[in-house]
Coordinates of C-alpha atoms in Angstrom, one line a residue:
M234 CA -109.4 132.3 193.9
S235 CA -111.6 129.4 195.0
T236 CA -110.2 126.2 196.6
L237 CA -111.3 124.3 193.5
D238 CA -109.3 126.7 191.3
A239 CA -106.3 126.2 193.6
M240 CA -106.6 122.4 193.2
Q241 CA -106.8 122.8 189.4
A242 CA -103.5 124.5 189.6
T243 CA -101.9 121.3 190.8
R244 CA -102.7 119.5 187.5
P245 CA -99.5 118.1 186.0
V246 CA -98.5 120.0 182.8
P247 CA -95.5 118.7 180.9
A248 CA -93.2 121.6 180.4
P249 CA -89.5 122.5 179.7
A250 CA -87.4 123.2 182.8
D251 CA -87.7 127.0 182.6
E252 CA -91.4 126.8 182.0
S253 CA -91.8 124.3 184.8
A254 CA -90.0 126.7 187.2
A255 CA -92.3 129.6 186.1
L256 CA -95.3 127.4 186.8
A257 CA -94.0 126.4 190.2
E258 CA -93.4 130.1 191.1
G259 CA -96.8 131.1 189.8
F260 CA -98.6 128.4 191.8
A261 CA -96.7 129.4 195.0
R262 CA -97.8 133.0 194.6
R263 CA -101.4 131.9 194.1
M264 CA -101.2 129.8 197.3
S265 CA -99.8 132.6 199.3
A266 CA -102.4 135.0 197.9
L267 CA -105.2 132.6 198.8
A268 CA -103.8 132.1 202.3
A269 CA -103.7 135.9 202.8
R270 CA -107.3 136.2 201.5
L271 CA -108.3 133.6 204.1
N272 CA -106.8 135.9 206.8
A273 CA -103.9 133.6 207.6
D274 CA -101.1 135.3 209.6
E275 CA -97.8 136.3 207.9
R276 CA -95.9 133.2 209.0
S277 CA -98.7 130.9 207.7
V278 CA -98.8 132.8 204.4
L279 CA -95.0 132.3 204.1
W280 CA -95.2 128.6 204.7
A281 CA -98.0 128.2 202.2
E282 CA -95.8 129.7 199.6
R283 CA -92.8 127.6 200.6
A284 CA -94.7 124.4 200.6
A285 CA -96.5 125.1 197.3
L286 CA -93.2 126.0 195.6
A287 CA -91.4 122.9 197.0
M288 CA -94.2 120.5 196.0
S289 CA -94.6 122.0 192.5
R290 CA -90.9 121.6 191.9
A291 CA -90.9 118.1 193.4
T292 CA -93.6 116.7 191.2
A293 CA -91.9 118.2 188.1
Q294 CA -88.8 116.1 189.2
G295 CA -90.9 112.9 189.5
H296 CA -91.7 112.9 193.3
V297 CA -95.3 112.2 194.4
C298 CA -94.7 113.8 197.8
L299 CA -92.1 115.4 200.1
P300 CA -91.2 114.7 203.7
L301 CA -92.4 117.9 205.5
A302 CA -89.7 117.3 208.1
A303 CA -87.0 117.7 205.4
L304 CA -88.7 120.9 204.1
A305 CA -88.8 122.3 207.6
R306 CA -85.1 121.6 208.1
R307 CA -84.3 123.5 204.9
H308 CA -85.8 126.5 206.5
D309 CA -84.3 125.9 210.0
A310 CA -87.7 125.0 211.5
R311 CA -89.1 122.1 213.4
F312 CA -91.6 119.7 211.8
D313 CA -94.4 120.7 214.1
E314 CA -93.8 124.4 213.4
A315 CA -94.1 123.9 209.7
R316 CA -97.1 121.6 210.0
D317 CA -99.1 123.9 212.3
A318 CA -98.3 127.0 210.2
L319 CA -99.5 125.2 207.0
L320 CA -102.7 124.0 208.7
A321 CA -103.4 127.5 209.9
S322 CA -102.9 128.9 206.3
G323 CA -106.3 127.6 205.1
V324 CA -104.7 126.0 202.0
A325 CA -103.5 122.7 203.7
C326 CA -105.3 119.9 205.4
L327 CA -104.3 116.9 207.5
V328 CA -105.7 113.6 206.4
R329 CA -105.6 110.4 208.5
G330 CA -106.5 107.1 207.0
G331 CA -109.5 107.7 204.9
A332 CA -109.4 105.0 202.2
R333 CA -112.8 106.1 200.9
A334 CA -112.5 109.9 201.7
D335 CA -113.9 112.3 199.1
A336 CA -111.4 114.2 197.0
A337 CA -113.7 117.2 197.1
D338 CA -112.9 117.6 200.8
L339 CA -109.2 118.0 200.2
L340 CA -107.4 121.4 200.2
P341 CA -104.7 122.3 197.7
L342 CA -102.0 121.0 200.0
V343 CA -102.3 117.8 202.0
I344 CA -100.3 116.5 204.9
D345 CA -100.8 112.8 205.7
E346 CA -100.5 111.0 209.0
D347 CA -96.8 110.2 208.4
G348 CA -95.8 113.8 207.7
R349 CA -95.7 113.6 203.9
L350 CA -96.6 116.7 202.0
Y351 CA -98.6 116.4 198.8
L352 CA -100.4 118.4 196.2
A353 CA -104.0 117.4 196.5
R354 CA -104.3 115.8 193.1
Y355 CA -101.3 113.5 193.7
F356 CA -102.5 112.6 197.2
D357 CA -105.8 111.5 195.6
Y358 CA -104.1 109.6 192.9
E359 CA -101.9 107.7 195.3
R360 CA -104.7 107.0 197.7
R361 CA -107.0 105.7 194.9
L362 CA -104.2 103.5 193.5
A363 CA -103.3 102.1 196.9
C364 CA -107.0 101.3 197.5
S365 CA -107.4 99.5 194.2
L366 CA -104.2 97.5 194.7
V367 CA -105.1 96.4 198.2
E368 CA -108.6 95.4 197.1
R369 CA -107.3 93.4 194.1
S370 CA -104.3 91.8 195.9
R371 CA -106.5 90.7 198.9
D372 CA -108.9 89.0 196.4
T373 CA -105.9 87.5 194.6
R374 CA -104.7 85.3 197.5
M375 CA -104.3 81.8 196.2
T376 CA -107.2 79.6 197.1
A377 CA -107.1 77.0 194.3
S378 CA -108.3 73.5 195.1
R379 CA -106.2 70.4 194.5
E380 CA -108.2 69.8 191.4
D381 CA -107.6 73.3 190.1
I382 CA -103.9 73.0 190.9
A383 CA -103.7 69.8 189.0
R384 CA -105.4 71.3 185.9
Q385 CA -103.1 74.4 186.0
A386 CA -100.1 72.2 186.4
E387 CA -101.1 70.1 183.4
R388 CA -101.6 73.2 181.2
I389 CA -98.3 74.8 182.4
A390 CA -96.4 71.6 181.5
R391 CA -98.2 71.5 178.1
Y392 CA -97.3 75.1 177.1
F393 CA -94.0 75.7 178.9
G394 CA -92.4 72.4 178.0
P395 CA -89.8 70.4 180.0
H396 CA -87.7 72.1 182.6
A397 CA -84.5 71.3 184.5
D398 CA -85.0 69.8 187.9
D399 CA -81.9 71.5 189.3
E400 CA -83.2 75.1 189.2
I401 CA -86.4 77.0 189.9
D402 CA -88.1 78.0 186.7
W403 CA -89.4 81.5 187.5
Q404 CA -91.3 81.7 184.2
R405 CA -93.4 78.8 185.4
V406 CA -93.8 80.4 188.8
A407 CA -95.1 83.6 187.2
A408 CA -97.4 81.5 185.0
F409 CA -99.0 79.8 188.0
V410 CA -99.3 83.1 189.9
A411 CA -101.1 84.6 186.8
L412 CA -103.4 81.6 186.5
A413 CA -104.2 81.5 190.2
G414 CA -104.8 85.1 190.9
R415 CA -106.1 88.4 189.5
L416 CA -103.0 90.6 189.9
T417 CA -99.6 89.5 188.7
I418 CA -96.5 91.7 188.6
V419 CA -93.6 90.3 186.6
S420 CA -90.2 92.1 186.7
G421 CA -87.3 91.1 184.5
G422 CA -84.6 92.7 182.4
P423 CA -84.5 92.4 178.6
G424 CA -84.1 88.8 177.5
T425 CA -85.5 87.2 180.7
G426 CA -88.5 85.8 178.9
K427 CA -91.4 88.1 179.9
T428 CA -93.1 87.8 176.5
T429 CA -92.5 84.1 176.4
T430 CA -94.2 83.8 179.8
V431 CA -97.1 85.9 178.7
V432 CA -97.7 83.8 175.6
G433 CA -97.6 80.6 177.8
V434 CA -100.1 82.2 180.3
L435 CA -102.5 83.3 177.5
A436 CA -102.3 79.8 176.0
C437 CA -103.2 78.2 179.3
L438 CA -106.1 80.6 179.8
L439 CA -107.4 80.2 176.2
D440 CA -107.1 76.4 176.6
A441 CA -109.5 76.7 179.6
D442 CA -111.8 79.3 178.0
P443 CA -111.6 79.8 174.2
D444 CA -113.9 82.8 174.4
L445 CA -111.6 84.7 176.7
R446 CA -111.5 88.5 175.9
I447 CA -107.8 89.7 176.0
A448 CA -106.3 93.1 175.7
L449 CA -102.6 94.0 175.2
A450 CA -101.5 97.5 176.2
A451 CA -98.4 99.6 176.9
P452 CA -97.7 103.2 177.8
T453 CA -96.5 104.2 174.4
G454 CA -97.4 103.2 170.8
K455 CA -93.9 101.9 170.1
A456 CA -94.0 99.7 173.2
A457 CA -97.5 98.4 172.3
Q458 CA -96.4 97.6 168.8
R459 CA -93.3 95.8 170.0
M460 CA -95.4 93.7 172.3
Q461 CA -97.7 92.8 169.5
E462 CA -94.8 91.9 167.2
A463 CA -93.2 89.7 170.0
L464 CA -96.4 87.8 170.5
I465 CA -96.8 87.2 166.8
E466 CA -93.2 85.9 166.6
R467 CA -93.9 83.4 169.3
A468 CA -97.4 82.4 168.2
D469 CA -96.0 79.7 165.8
K470 CA -94.9 77.7 168.8
L471 CA -98.5 77.2 169.9
P472 CA -101.2 74.9 168.4
P473 CA -102.8 76.7 165.5
E474 CA -106.3 76.8 167.2
L475 CA -104.7 78.7 170.1
A476 CA -102.4 80.9 168.1
E477 CA -105.3 82.3 166.0
R478 CA -107.1 83.3 169.3
L479 CA -104.2 85.5 170.5
P480 CA -105.1 89.2 170.1
R481 CA -104.0 90.8 166.9
T482 CA -104.0 94.4 168.1
S483 CA -102.5 96.3 170.9
F484 CA -103.3 99.6 172.6
T485 CA -101.6 102.5 174.2
L486 CA -103.0 102.8 177.8
Q487 CA -104.7 106.0 176.9
R488 CA -106.5 104.4 174.0
L489 CA -107.3 101.4 176.0
L490 CA -108.9 103.5 178.7
G491 CA -110.7 105.6 176.0
V492 CA -109.3 109.1 176.4
Q493 CA -111.9 111.8 175.5
S494 CA -111.7 115.3 174.3
D495 CA -111.9 116.7 177.8
G496 CA -109.0 114.5 179.0
R497 CA -111.2 112.2 181.0
F498 CA -111.3 108.4 180.4
R499 CA -114.3 106.5 179.1
H500 CA -113.5 103.5 181.2
H501 CA -113.3 103.8 185.0
R502 CA -114.6 102.1 188.2
D503 CA -118.3 102.6 187.1
N504 CA -117.6 101.6 183.5
P505 CA -114.9 99.0 183.6
L506 CA -112.9 97.7 180.7
P507 CA -114.7 94.8 178.8
Y508 CA -111.8 92.3 179.0
D509 CA -111.2 89.2 181.0
V510 CA -107.4 89.5 180.9
I511 CA -105.4 92.7 180.5
V512 CA -101.6 92.5 179.9
V513 CA -99.6 95.7 180.3
D514 CA -96.0 95.8 179.0
E515 CA -93.3 98.3 179.9
A516 CA -95.1 99.1 183.1
S517 CA -92.1 100.8 184.6
M518 CA -93.1 103.8 182.4
I519 CA -96.5 104.3 184.1
D520 CA -96.8 107.2 186.4
V521 CA -99.0 107.3 189.5
A522 CA -101.9 109.1 187.8
L523 CA -102.2 106.7 184.9
A524 CA -101.7 103.7 187.2
A525 CA -104.6 104.9 189.4
H526 CA -106.9 105.2 186.3
L527 CA -105.8 101.8 185.0
L528 CA -106.4 99.9 188.2
E529 CA -109.8 101.5 188.7
A530 CA -110.8 100.6 185.2
V531 CA -110.0 96.8 185.5
A532 CA -113.2 94.9 186.3
P533 CA -113.1 93.2 189.7
A534 CA -113.3 89.7 188.2
S535 CA -110.7 90.4 185.4
R536 CA -107.0 89.4 185.5
L537 CA -104.3 92.1 185.3
V538 CA -100.7 91.2 184.4
M539 CA -98.1 93.9 184.5
L540 CA -94.7 93.4 183.0
G541 CA -91.7 95.6 183.4
D542 CA -88.1 96.0 184.7
K543 CA -87.9 97.4 188.2
D544 CA -84.4 98.6 187.5
Q545 CA -85.2 100.7 184.4
L546 CA -86.1 104.4 184.3
S547 CA -89.4 105.3 185.8
A548 CA -92.1 107.4 184.2
V549 CA -91.3 110.9 183.1
E550 CA -94.2 112.1 185.2
A551 CA -94.5 111.7 189.0
G552 CA -94.1 108.3 190.6
A553 CA -92.1 105.1 190.3
V554 CA -95.1 102.8 190.7
F555 CA -93.7 99.6 189.1
A556 CA -90.5 99.8 191.0
E557 CA -92.5 100.1 194.3
L558 CA -94.9 97.3 193.4
S559 CA -92.1 94.9 192.4
A560 CA -89.7 95.9 195.2
E561 CA -89.9 92.6 197.1
P562 CA -91.5 89.3 196.0
S563 CA -93.4 87.9 199.0
F564 CA -95.4 84.6 199.1
S565 CA -97.6 83.2 201.8
H566 CA -96.9 79.7 203.1
A567 CA -100.1 78.5 201.4
G568 CA -99.0 80.2 198.2
V569 CA -95.5 78.5 198.3
A570 CA -97.2 75.2 198.9
R571 CA -99.5 75.5 196.0
I572 CA -96.8 76.7 193.6
A573 CA -94.5 73.8 194.8
A574 CA -97.4 71.3 194.2
A575 CA -98.2 72.7 190.7
L576 CA -94.6 72.8 189.6
S577 CA -93.4 69.6 191.4
V578 CA -90.6 71.4 193.3
D579 CA -89.7 71.3 197.0
A580 CA -91.5 74.0 198.9
K581 CA -88.5 74.8 201.2
R582 CA -86.2 75.0 198.2
L583 CA -88.6 77.4 196.5
E584 CA -88.9 79.6 199.6
A585 CA -85.2 79.7 200.0
A586 CA -84.7 80.7 196.3
L587 CA -87.0 83.8 196.6
P588 CA -84.9 86.8 195.8
T589 CA -84.2 89.4 198.5
A590 CA -84.8 93.1 197.9
A591 CA -81.7 95.4 198.1
P592 CA -81.5 97.4 201.4
I593 CA -83.1 100.8 201.1
D594 CA -80.9 103.9 201.5
D595 CA -82.3 106.1 204.3
S596 CA -79.4 108.6 204.1
E597 CA -81.9 111.5 204.4
G598 CA -82.9 110.3 207.9
Y599 CA -86.6 110.7 207.5
G600 CA -87.2 108.6 210.6
D601 CA -90.7 108.0 211.9
L602 CA -92.2 111.0 210.2
F603 CA -91.5 109.7 206.7
D604 CA -91.4 106.0 205.8
A605 CA -88.6 106.0 203.3
K606 CA -88.5 102.2 203.2
A607 CA -89.9 101.1 200.0
E608 CA -90.6 97.4 200.8
L609 CA -93.9 96.4 199.5
A610 CA -95.2 92.9 199.9
L611 CA -98.0 92.2 197.5
T612 CA -98.3 88.7 198.8
D613 CA -98.5 86.0 196.1
C614 CA -98.5 88.6 193.3
V615 CA -94.9 89.5 192.5
V616 CA -92.3 87.4 190.5
W617 CA -88.8 88.3 189.4
L618 CA -87.4 86.7 186.2
Q619 CA -83.6 86.6 186.6
K620 CA -82.3 84.1 184.0
N621 CA -81.2 86.0 180.8
Y622 CA -81.8 84.2 177.5
R623 CA -80.6 86.9 175.2
F624 CA -77.2 87.6 176.6
G625 CA -75.9 85.4 179.3
L626 CA -75.2 87.0 182.6
D627 CA -71.6 86.2 182.2
S628 CA -71.4 87.9 178.8
D629 CA -69.9 91.4 178.4
I630 CA -73.3 93.2 178.3
G631 CA -74.7 90.8 181.0
R632 CA -71.8 91.6 183.4
L633 CA -72.1 95.3 182.7
S634 CA -75.8 95.4 183.3
I635 CA -75.5 93.5 186.6
A636 CA -72.8 95.8 187.8
I637 CA -74.8 98.9 187.0
R638 CA -77.9 97.4 188.6
N639 CA -76.0 96.7 191.8
G640 CA -74.4 100.1 191.8
D641 CA -70.9 98.6 191.6
E642 CA -69.0 101.3 189.7
R643 CA -65.7 99.4 189.8
A644 CA -67.2 96.2 188.3
A645 CA -69.1 98.3 185.7
L646 CA -65.8 100.0 184.6
D647 CA -64.1 96.7 184.5
A648 CA -66.8 95.3 182.2
L649 CA -66.1 98.1 179.7
D650 CA -63.3 97.6 177.2
P651 CA -61.4 100.7 176.1
S652 CA -59.7 98.8 173.3
G653 CA -63.1 98.1 171.5
E654 CA -62.5 94.4 171.1
R655 CA -65.3 93.2 173.4
A656 CA -69.0 93.7 173.2
A657 CA -69.1 96.4 175.8
V658 CA -66.8 99.4 175.0
L659 CA -65.8 102.6 176.7
F660 CA -64.9 105.3 174.1
D661 CA -63.2 108.1 175.9
D662 CA -64.6 111.4 174.7
G663 CA -65.5 113.6 177.6
D664 CA -65.1 117.1 176.0
A665 CA -67.9 119.6 176.0
T666 CA -68.7 118.7 172.4
L667 CA -68.3 115.5 170.5
S668 CA -65.1 115.3 168.5
E669 CA -65.1 114.8 164.7
R670 CA -63.5 111.4 165.4
T671 CA -66.5 110.4 167.6
L672 CA -69.0 111.7 165.1
A673 CA -67.3 109.7 162.3
R674 CA -67.5 106.6 164.6
L675 CA -71.2 107.2 165.2
A676 CA -72.0 107.8 161.5
K677 CA -70.2 104.6 160.7
G678 CA -72.8 102.7 162.8
F679 CA -75.4 103.9 160.3
A680 CA -73.4 102.8 157.2
P681 CA -75.6 99.7 156.6
Y682 CA -78.7 102.0 156.8
A683 CA -77.1 104.5 154.3
D684 CA -76.2 101.6 152.0
A685 CA -79.8 100.2 152.1
L686 CA -81.2 103.7 151.6
S687 CA -79.0 104.3 148.5
A688 CA -80.2 100.9 147.1
V689 CA -83.8 102.0 147.5
L690 CA -83.3 105.4 146.0
D691 CA -81.3 104.0 143.1
G692 CA -84.1 101.5 142.3
E693 CA -81.9 98.5 143.2
Q694 CA -84.2 97.5 146.1
A695 CA -88.0 98.1 146.3
D696 CA -88.6 96.6 149.8
H697 CA -89.0 99.6 152.0
A698 CA -89.7 97.4 155.0
R699 CA -86.0 96.2 155.0
L700 CA -84.9 99.8 155.7
F701 CA -86.4 99.5 159.2
D702 CA -84.3 96.4 159.8
A703 CA -81.2 98.3 158.7
L704 CA -82.1 101.3 160.9
N705 CA -82.6 99.2 164.0
R706 CA -79.2 97.7 163.7
F707 CA -77.7 100.8 165.4
R708 CA -79.0 103.7 167.4
V709 CA -77.4 106.5 169.4
L710 CA -78.9 107.2 172.8
C711 CA -78.4 110.5 174.6
A712 CA -78.8 111.3 178.3
T713 CA -80.1 114.8 177.6
R714 CA -82.1 116.6 174.9
K715 CA -80.4 120.0 174.9
G716 CA -76.7 121.0 174.8
P717 CA -73.8 120.1 172.6
R718 CA -74.0 116.4 173.5
G719 CA -77.8 116.3 173.6
V720 CA -80.1 114.5 171.2
D721 CA -81.0 117.6 169.2
E722 CA -77.4 118.5 168.4
V723 CA -76.3 114.9 167.9
N724 CA -79.2 114.3 165.5
A725 CA -78.4 117.3 163.4
R726 CA -74.7 116.4 163.1
I727 CA -75.3 112.7 162.4
A728 CA -78.0 113.5 159.8
A729 CA -75.5 115.6 157.9
K730 CA -73.0 112.8 157.8
V731 CA -75.5 110.1 156.8
R732 CA -76.8 112.3 154.0
E733 CA -73.3 112.7 152.8
Q734 CA -72.7 109.0 152.9
A735 CA -75.8 108.3 150.9
G736 CA -75.5 111.3 148.6
I737 CA -78.9 112.7 149.6
A738 CA -79.8 116.4 149.3
L739 CA -82.2 118.3 151.5
A740 CA -85.8 118.6 150.4
L741 CA -88.9 120.5 151.8
G742 CA -86.8 123.0 153.7
A743 CA -83.9 122.6 156.1
Q744 CA -85.0 119.4 157.9
W745 CA -86.6 116.9 155.4
F746 CA -84.6 114.6 153.3
A747 CA -85.1 111.1 151.8
G748 CA -84.2 108.6 154.5
R749 CA -84.8 110.9 157.5
P750 CA -86.0 108.7 160.4
V751 CA -88.5 110.4 162.7
I752 CA -90.0 109.5 166.0
V753 CA -93.5 110.7 166.9
T754 CA -93.6 112.5 170.2
R755 CA -97.4 112.9 170.7
N756 CA -100.3 110.6 170.2
D757 CA -102.6 111.3 167.2
Y758 CA -105.6 109.0 167.5
A759 CA -107.1 110.2 164.3
L760 CA -104.0 109.2 162.3
G761 CA -103.3 106.2 164.4
L762 CA -99.8 107.4 165.2
F763 CA -98.5 107.2 168.8
N764 CA -95.7 108.5 170.9
G765 CA -92.6 106.5 170.1
D766 CA -93.6 105.4 166.6
I767 CA -90.7 105.4 164.2
G768 CA -91.1 106.4 160.5
I769 CA -88.7 106.9 157.5
A770 CA -89.2 109.6 154.9
L771 CA -89.1 108.2 151.4
P772 CA -90.0 109.6 147.9
G773 CA -93.2 108.4 146.3
A774 CA -93.8 107.8 142.6
D775 CA -94.5 111.6 142.2
G776 CA -91.2 112.4 143.8
L777 CA -92.8 113.9 146.9
L778 CA -91.6 112.6 150.3
R779 CA -93.9 110.5 152.4
V780 CA -93.2 109.0 155.8
A781 CA -93.4 105.2 156.0
F782 CA -94.4 103.5 159.3
R783 CA -94.1 99.8 159.7
L784 CA -97.2 98.1 161.3
A785 CA -97.1 95.2 163.7
D786 CA -97.8 92.7 160.9
G787 CA -94.9 94.1 158.8
A788 CA -97.0 96.1 156.4
L789 CA -96.3 99.8 155.7
R790 CA -98.5 102.8 155.8
Y791 CA -97.5 106.2 154.4
V792 CA -98.2 109.7 155.8
S793 CA -97.5 113.1 154.4
P794 CA -94.8 115.0 156.4
A795 CA -97.2 117.9 156.7
A796 CA -99.8 115.7 158.5
L797 CA -97.5 114.3 161.1
P798 CA -98.1 115.0 164.8
P799 CA -95.1 116.5 166.7
H800 CA -91.9 114.6 165.9
D801 CA -88.2 114.6 166.0
T802 CA -85.3 113.2 163.9
A803 CA -84.5 109.7 165.2
F804 CA -80.8 108.8 164.5
A805 CA -80.4 109.7 168.1
L806 CA -83.0 109.2 170.9
T807 CA -83.1 110.2 174.5
V808 CA -82.8 107.2 176.7
H809 CA -86.3 107.8 177.9
K810 CA -87.6 107.6 174.3
S811 CA -85.7 104.4 173.7
Q812 CA -87.6 102.4 176.4
G813 CA -89.4 99.5 174.8
S814 CA -86.9 99.3 171.9
E815 CA -84.1 96.9 171.1
F816 CA -81.1 97.4 168.8
E817 CA -78.3 95.2 167.7
H818 CA -75.8 97.8 168.6
A819 CA -76.3 101.0 170.7
A820 CA -74.1 103.9 171.7
L821 CA -74.7 105.9 174.9
V822 CA -73.5 109.5 174.7
L823 CA -72.9 110.9 178.1
P824 CA -72.8 114.7 178.8
G825 CA -69.5 116.4 179.3
A826 CA -70.3 117.2 182.9
F827 CA -72.5 115.4 185.4
V828 CA -76.2 116.6 185.3
R829 CA -79.2 115.8 187.4
V830 CA -80.8 113.4 184.9
L831 CA -77.9 111.1 184.9
S832 CA -78.6 108.1 187.2
R833 CA -78.0 104.4 187.6
E834 CA -81.4 103.6 186.1
L835 CA -80.7 105.8 183.0
V836 CA -77.4 104.1 182.1
Y837 CA -78.9 100.6 182.9
T838 CA -81.8 101.3 180.6
A839 CA -79.5 102.5 177.8
I840 CA -77.1 99.5 178.1
T841 CA -79.9 97.0 178.0
R842 CA -81.3 98.4 174.8
A843 CA -78.4 96.6 173.0
K844 CA -78.6 93.0 172.0
R845 CA -75.0 92.4 170.6
R846 CA -72.8 95.4 171.3
V847 CA -72.9 98.6 173.3
E848 CA -70.6 101.6 173.5
V849 CA -70.4 104.2 176.2
I850 CA -69.1 107.5 174.8
G851 CA -67.9 109.9 177.5
S852 CA -65.5 110.0 180.5
A853 CA -65.1 107.1 182.9
A854 CA -65.5 109.5 185.8
I855 CA -69.0 110.7 184.6
F856 CA -70.1 107.1 183.9
A857 CA -68.9 105.9 187.3
Q858 CA -70.8 108.8 189.1
A859 CA -74.0 107.9 187.2
V860 CA -73.7 104.3 188.3
R861 CA -73.3 105.5 191.9
E862 CA -76.5 107.7 191.7
P863 CA -79.8 105.7 192.1
T864 CA -82.9 107.6 191.3
R865 CA -84.9 108.4 194.4
R866 CA -88.6 109.3 194.1
D867 CA -90.5 110.2 197.2
S868 CA -93.8 108.3 197.5
G869 CA -96.1 107.0 200.2
L870 CA -97.6 104.2 198.2
A871 CA -96.0 101.3 200.0
A872 CA -96.9 102.7 203.5
R873 CA -100.4 103.7 202.4
M874 CA -101.1 100.2 201.1
R875 CA -100.0 98.7 204.5
R876 CA -102.3 101.2 206.3
L877 CA -105.2 100.5 204.0
S878 CA -104.8 96.8 204.5
R879 CA -105.1 97.3 208.2
E880 CA -108.1 99.5 207.7
F881 CA -109.8 96.8 205.6
D882 CA -109.1 94.2 208.3
R883 CA -111.0 96.3 210.9

């Protein structure tokens, strides 16, 4: 097996847990065999197998790297023993610095100067991403003249309207940062005005340059469509000549970058994207590999605006890029002065109002060998939006989301009402399977949808688009896919009850029926359907079922069920699949016992999908434990950026 073959074995492959374990074990065997073939001693062969197995498992769990010191402790060894054995195996290399090192020089396993262990592919992704970010952030530093500041201030005032003098308007701060630089990272929870901010920023930029080329993108088709819909909703607040210049289409990131049949992207560092401004929504869902490709594809002179929520779930694949990038807003004295001048606020007051990042948990004790501190100061680039315009922070959902975000289990439980009278409810059902009483409660949430569906099928209502509004009034969110309280089982049981409510029989086999909502789970560029798109099965004039999908402009398109890409029923969604969506009312179904996927970020993401009412279905103990458990993803991105910055200064 060649070194190149071994590196190819590190390519991420989405797989079920059991298949993922088999892949990890297979990769470990290949690494040990390669080390033996290279005449490594028995101990080095053993460490090659251990490290390969540990890293393959770690990346499947979302980590980019592992502290080699921690792996050594697991096997009662010292760090230097493990490092030296790996380097002697012939399948691992030590890399120091090397911002511009060639990926072809890497061996399958990489140890960096801080003692982190990587698969070569992920080390290369992280290094490329860090390099792109450092280059862009250094070129982003605010250098606007007084005349530029005055013009930007005038445009911000024009398109953001009046503001109260007694508080810092972080939407305006974000707007000025986006106008002044070429990298802007905006973090805020649902309802904090991220889309409003973007519309204002684009209006300011189009005012200055009517021919500006703008692209809107998101990791999934659903998130991209929602972003487009949100912009269209807010466009009527702009002058008509600006509103008509806003982009009318949005892209998945894969489509924006131009994914090809071999998996490579058409746009990259040597063939950058042809846009002056690129706005990426739901950036918390971007993994380290996709982030590296995106940053390299943005032209040096173009603006990149990334929007997300640092407290939400990270990508399914390896990395928590957005959480790291937005970990700590940091502004230079010159940047604060320019923002203060543009927004007519006191500079000292602005500096004092900057939010402070939460302390980092270093309970693993990585010490000097592994920099677990995730502080990342992208100076003059990062803004947190904190004021909530959807549900006030003193509302039931607002108080609950803050308590979860802060990891305060007692406050989170206090915000949940067991009586069901408030907008945040705890429904105590912690058994292994959902009770009939719980299922009836969940099915009742879909009653308006069942009624609207009956009206369509009886010919009383011809507007299929209204069905989507009825469907989005309520959704069940599950923490897991498999098991008696997982999304597959919950979907099957709710579907049976909704069919019963609406008097609908099965058609086309055991799954299809009129009114079945489905979610697309894989992009199909030929059909124009993308991961996260929601459709509803409805009978055509010939009586055959077609699946209707609502487009960004409200129009519908119909696709044969047989032509659909991979899909699932969508009465219930996994919390991961719900990202980028909003519902009037949501119910979170917790497992009957604590499982690894439960985390603070998962319950926060689920809770903040709801606009009016949210129910937590499960035991208080399981919910409290989830609030206590933040997701930890090992990465060296922050430290690598600091090192690269020092390299560039030399």
